[in-house]
Amino acid sequence: MWLDTIFKQTYPYFEVLVINDGSTEYSLKRLKEHAAQDACLQVFDQAQQGPAAARNVGLDHATGDYITFIDADDYVKENYLERLVTECQAATAEIAISVTTIGTKSRPTCCIPIGQRRIIRL
């Protein structure tokens, strides 16, 4: 399950907000069971409204300094959050764009420094 990659992160300070956007699959039950055992996981259930509405629910409930969106079909490496936070802090950046791999093609991570228009490629 994609959630397993989230809970193996090397960065220890994070919350996980899962927004179920109308799915009636067994996964919702499993998520709620996991949330009952782990305080950093919160599950929100809504009628299907699409990804933008689901992300807005997450934004409404997020309490952290940084936000990332990870979809149910995404896989992230164990250092994903640590790398994003470290690079944002090092570049004094408000936005970091992470590596996206589709097949054998990758796009590099970059940070956009606060108050600047240049992009720092890593």
PDB file of C-alpha atoms in Angstrom:
ATOM      1  CA  MET A   1       0.000   0.000   0.000  1.00  0.00           C
ATOM      2  CA  TRP A   2       1.266   3.505  -0.875  1.00  0.00           C
ATOM      3  CA  LEU A   3       0.759   4.566   2.729  1.00  0.00           C
ATOM      4  CA  ASP A   4       3.568   2.248   3.798  1.00  0.00           C
ATOM      5  CA  THR A   5       6.090   4.404   1.908  1.00  0.00           C
ATOM      6  CA  ILE A   6       4.859   7.460   3.816  1.00  0.00           C
ATOM      7  CA  PHE A   7       5.354   5.928   7.239  1.00  0.00           C
ATOM      8  CA  LYS A   8       8.933   4.844   6.401  1.00  0.00           C
ATOM      9  CA  GLN A   9      10.092   8.447   5.969  1.00  0.00           C
ATOM     10  CA  THR A  10      13.446   9.483   7.475  1.00  0.00           C
ATOM     11  CA  TYR A  11      11.982  12.896   8.352  1.00  0.00           C
ATOM     12  CA  PRO A  12      10.165  12.383  11.664  1.00  0.00           C
ATOM     13  CA  TYR A  13       7.920  15.458  11.882  1.00  0.00           C
ATOM     14  CA  PHE A  14       4.928  15.091   9.607  1.00  0.00           C
ATOM     15  CA  GLU A  15       1.196  14.558   9.572  1.00  0.00           C
ATOM     16  CA  VAL A  16      -0.711  12.533   7.007  1.00  0.00           C
ATOM     17  CA  LEU A  17      -4.118  13.723   5.879  1.00  0.00           C
ATOM     18  CA  VAL A  18      -5.928  11.256   3.649  1.00  0.00           C
ATOM     19  CA  ILE A  19      -9.004  12.494   1.867  1.00  0.00           C
ATOM     20  CA  ASN A  20     -11.251   9.734   0.582  1.00  0.00           C
ATOM     21  CA  ASP A  21     -12.945  11.287  -2.415  1.00  0.00           C
ATOM     22  CA  GLY A  22     -16.003   9.051  -2.739  1.00  0.00           C
ATOM     23  CA  SER A  23     -14.271   5.689  -2.870  1.00  0.00           C
ATOM     24  CA  THR A  24     -16.343   2.832  -1.519  1.00  0.00           C
ATOM     25  CA  GLU A  25     -13.523   0.311  -1.609  1.00  0.00           C
ATOM     26  CA  TYR A  26     -12.181  -1.649   1.316  1.00  0.00           C
ATOM     27  CA  SER A  27      -9.228   0.758   1.558  1.00  0.00           C
ATOM     28  CA  LEU A  28     -11.290   3.326   3.506  1.00  0.00           C
ATOM     29  CA  LYS A  29     -11.918   0.807   6.296  1.00  0.00           C
ATOM     30  CA  ARG A  30      -8.212  -0.053   6.386  1.00  0.00           C
ATOM     31  CA  LEU A  31      -7.238   3.636   6.532  1.00  0.00           C
ATOM     32  CA  LYS A  32      -9.595   4.304   9.427  1.00  0.00           C
ATOM     33  CA  GLU A  33      -8.196   1.302  11.308  1.00  0.00           C
ATOM     34  CA  HIS A  34      -4.659   2.615  10.756  1.00  0.00           C
ATOM     35  CA  ALA A  35      -5.698   6.121  11.878  1.00  0.00           C
ATOM     36  CA  ALA A  36      -7.073   4.696  15.121  1.00  0.00           C
ATOM     37  CA  GLN A  37      -3.562   3.395  15.886  1.00  0.00           C
ATOM     38  CA  ASP A  38      -1.472   6.327  14.642  1.00  0.00           C
ATOM     39  CA  ALA A  39      -2.121   9.906  15.780  1.00  0.00           C
ATOM     40  CA  CYS A  40      -0.327  11.491  12.797  1.00  0.00           C
ATOM     41  CA  LEU A  41      -2.849   9.991  10.348  1.00  0.00           C
ATOM     42  CA  GLN A  42      -6.231  11.639   9.843  1.00  0.00           C
ATOM     43  CA  VAL A  43      -8.822  10.355   7.397  1.00  0.00           C
ATOM     44  CA  PHE A  44     -11.513  12.571   5.882  1.00  0.00           C
ATOM     45  CA  ASP A  45     -14.375  11.129   3.870  1.00  0.00           C
ATOM     46  CA  GLN A  46     -16.385  13.088   1.309  1.00  0.00           C
ATOM     47  CA  ALA A  47     -18.656  12.473  -1.659  1.00  0.00           C
ATOM     48  CA  GLN A  48     -16.704  12.398  -4.917  1.00  0.00           C
ATOM     49  CA  GLN A  49     -15.816  15.962  -5.879  1.00  0.00           C
ATOM     50  CA  GLY A  50     -12.508  15.491  -7.666  1.00  0.00           C
ATOM     51  CA  PRO A  51      -8.842  16.032  -6.800  1.00  0.00           C
ATOM     52  CA  ALA A  52      -8.975  19.814  -6.385  1.00  0.00           C
ATOM     53  CA  ALA A  53     -11.754  19.643  -3.795  1.00  0.00           C
ATOM     54  CA  ALA A  54      -9.987  16.795  -1.983  1.00  0.00           C
ATOM     55  CA  ARG A  55      -6.748  18.778  -1.823  1.00  0.00           C
ATOM     56  CA  ASN A  56      -8.607  21.801  -0.507  1.00  0.00           C
ATOM     57  CA  VAL A  57      -9.931  19.670   2.372  1.00  0.00           C
ATOM     58  CA  GLY A  58      -6.334  18.726   3.126  1.00  0.00           C
ATOM     59  CA  LEU A  59      -5.227  22.350   3.031  1.00  0.00           C
ATOM     60  CA  ASP A  60      -8.060  23.316   5.383  1.00  0.00           C
ATOM     61  CA  HIS A  61      -6.895  20.786   7.985  1.00  0.00           C
ATOM     62  CA  ALA A  62      -3.101  20.912   7.577  1.00  0.00           C
ATOM     63  CA  THR A  63      -1.083  22.306  10.486  1.00  0.00           C
ATOM     64  CA  GLY A  64       2.493  21.939   9.235  1.00  0.00           C
ATOM     65  CA  ASP A  65       4.910  24.457   7.760  1.00  0.00           C
ATOM     66  CA  TYR A  66       5.215  22.539   4.476  1.00  0.00           C
ATOM     67  CA  ILE A  67       2.630  20.724   2.388  1.00  0.00           C
ATOM     68  CA  THR A  68       3.095  18.033  -0.217  1.00  0.00           C
ATOM     69  CA  PHE A  69       0.496  16.131  -2.167  1.00  0.00           C
ATOM     70  CA  ILE A  70       1.015  12.410  -2.626  1.00  0.00           C
ATOM     71  CA  ASP A  71      -1.631  10.523  -4.560  1.00  0.00           C
ATOM     72  CA  ALA A  72      -2.676   6.945  -3.843  1.00  0.00           C
ATOM     73  CA  ASP A  73      -0.841   5.680  -6.931  1.00  0.00           C
ATOM     74  CA  ASP A  74       2.412   7.511  -6.069  1.00  0.00           C
ATOM     75  CA  TYR A  75       5.543   5.976  -4.613  1.00  0.00           C
ATOM     76  CA  VAL A  76       7.985   8.115  -2.672  1.00  0.00           C
ATOM     77  CA  LYS A  77      11.461   7.260  -1.468  1.00  0.00           C
ATOM     78  CA  GLU A  78      12.177   7.066   2.261  1.00  0.00           C
ATOM     79  CA  ASN A  79      14.002  10.426   2.205  1.00  0.00           C
ATOM     80  CA  TYR A  80      11.325  12.246   0.199  1.00  0.00           C
ATOM     81  CA  LEU A  81      10.085  14.545   2.981  1.00  0.00           C
ATOM     82  CA  GLU A  82      13.540  15.065   4.478  1.00  0.00           C
ATOM     83  CA  ARG A  83      14.942  16.106   1.107  1.00  0.00           C
ATOM     84  CA  LEU A  84      12.121  18.534   0.376  1.00  0.00           C
ATOM     85  CA  VAL A  85      12.334  20.191   3.789  1.00  0.00           C
ATOM     86  CA  THR A  86      16.149  20.351   3.719  1.00  0.00           C
ATOM     87  CA  GLU A  87      16.236  21.862   0.240  1.00  0.00           C
ATOM     88  CA  CYS A  88      13.509  24.408   1.049  1.00  0.00           C
ATOM     89  CA  GLN A  89      15.349  25.514   4.164  1.00  0.00           C
ATOM     90  CA  ALA A  90      18.739  25.670   2.429  1.00  0.00           C
ATOM     91  CA  ALA A  91      17.357  27.792  -0.419  1.00  0.00           C
ATOM     92  CA  THR A  92      15.007  29.783   1.825  1.00  0.00           C
ATOM     93  CA  ALA A  93      12.324  28.587  -0.559  1.00  0.00           C
ATOM     94  CA  GLU A  94       8.571  28.669  -0.343  1.00  0.00           C
ATOM     95  CA  ILE A  95       8.120  26.072  -3.064  1.00  0.00           C
ATOM     96  CA  ALA A  96       9.983  22.891  -3.921  1.00  0.00           C
ATOM     97  CA  ILE A  97       9.130  20.776  -6.930  1.00  0.00           C
ATOM     98  CA  SER A  98      10.107  17.169  -6.448  1.00  0.00           C
ATOM     99  CA  VAL A  99      11.493  14.613  -8.857  1.00  0.00           C
ATOM    100  CA  THR A 100       8.845  13.014 -10.986  1.00  0.00           C
ATOM    101  CA  THR A 101       9.697   9.780 -12.718  1.00  0.00           C
ATOM    102  CA  ILE A 102       7.492   8.428 -15.462  1.00  0.00           C
ATOM    103  CA  GLY A 103       8.975   5.335 -17.003  1.00  0.00           C
ATOM    104  CA  THR A 104      12.629   6.204 -17.542  1.00  0.00           C
ATOM    105  CA  LYS A 105      12.192  10.004 -17.775  1.00  0.00           C
ATOM    106  CA  SER A 106      12.798  12.201 -14.726  1.00  0.00           C
ATOM    107  CA  ARG A 107      12.425  15.869 -13.995  1.00  0.00           C
ATOM    108  CA  PRO A 108      14.879  17.401 -11.519  1.00  0.00           C
ATOM    109  CA  THR A 109      14.018  18.780  -8.109  1.00  0.00           C
ATOM    110  CA  CYS A 110      14.098  22.539  -7.918  1.00  0.00           C
ATOM    111  CA  CYS A 111      13.433  25.205  -5.306  1.00  0.00           C
ATOM    112  CA  ILE A 112      11.989  28.652  -5.834  1.00  0.00           C
ATOM    113  CA  PRO A 113      13.544  31.084  -3.314  1.00  0.00           C
ATOM    114  CA  ILE A 114      11.307  33.482  -1.425  1.00  0.00           C
ATOM    115  CA  GLY A 115      10.968  36.803  -3.215  1.00  0.00           C
ATOM    116  CA  GLN A 116      12.984  35.686  -6.229  1.00  0.00           C
ATOM    117  CA  ARG A 117      12.023  34.494  -9.662  1.00  0.00           C
ATOM    118  CA  ARG A 118      15.011  32.312 -10.380  1.00  0.00           C
ATOM    119  CA  ILE A 119      14.822  28.561 -10.031  1.00  0.00           C
ATOM    120  CA  ILE A 120      17.563  26.596  -8.318  1.00  0.00           C
ATOM    121  CA  ARG A 121      18.008  23.185  -9.900  1.00  0.00           C
ATOM    122  CA  LEU A 122      19.412  20.451  -7.712  1.00  0.00           C
TER     123      LEU A 122
END
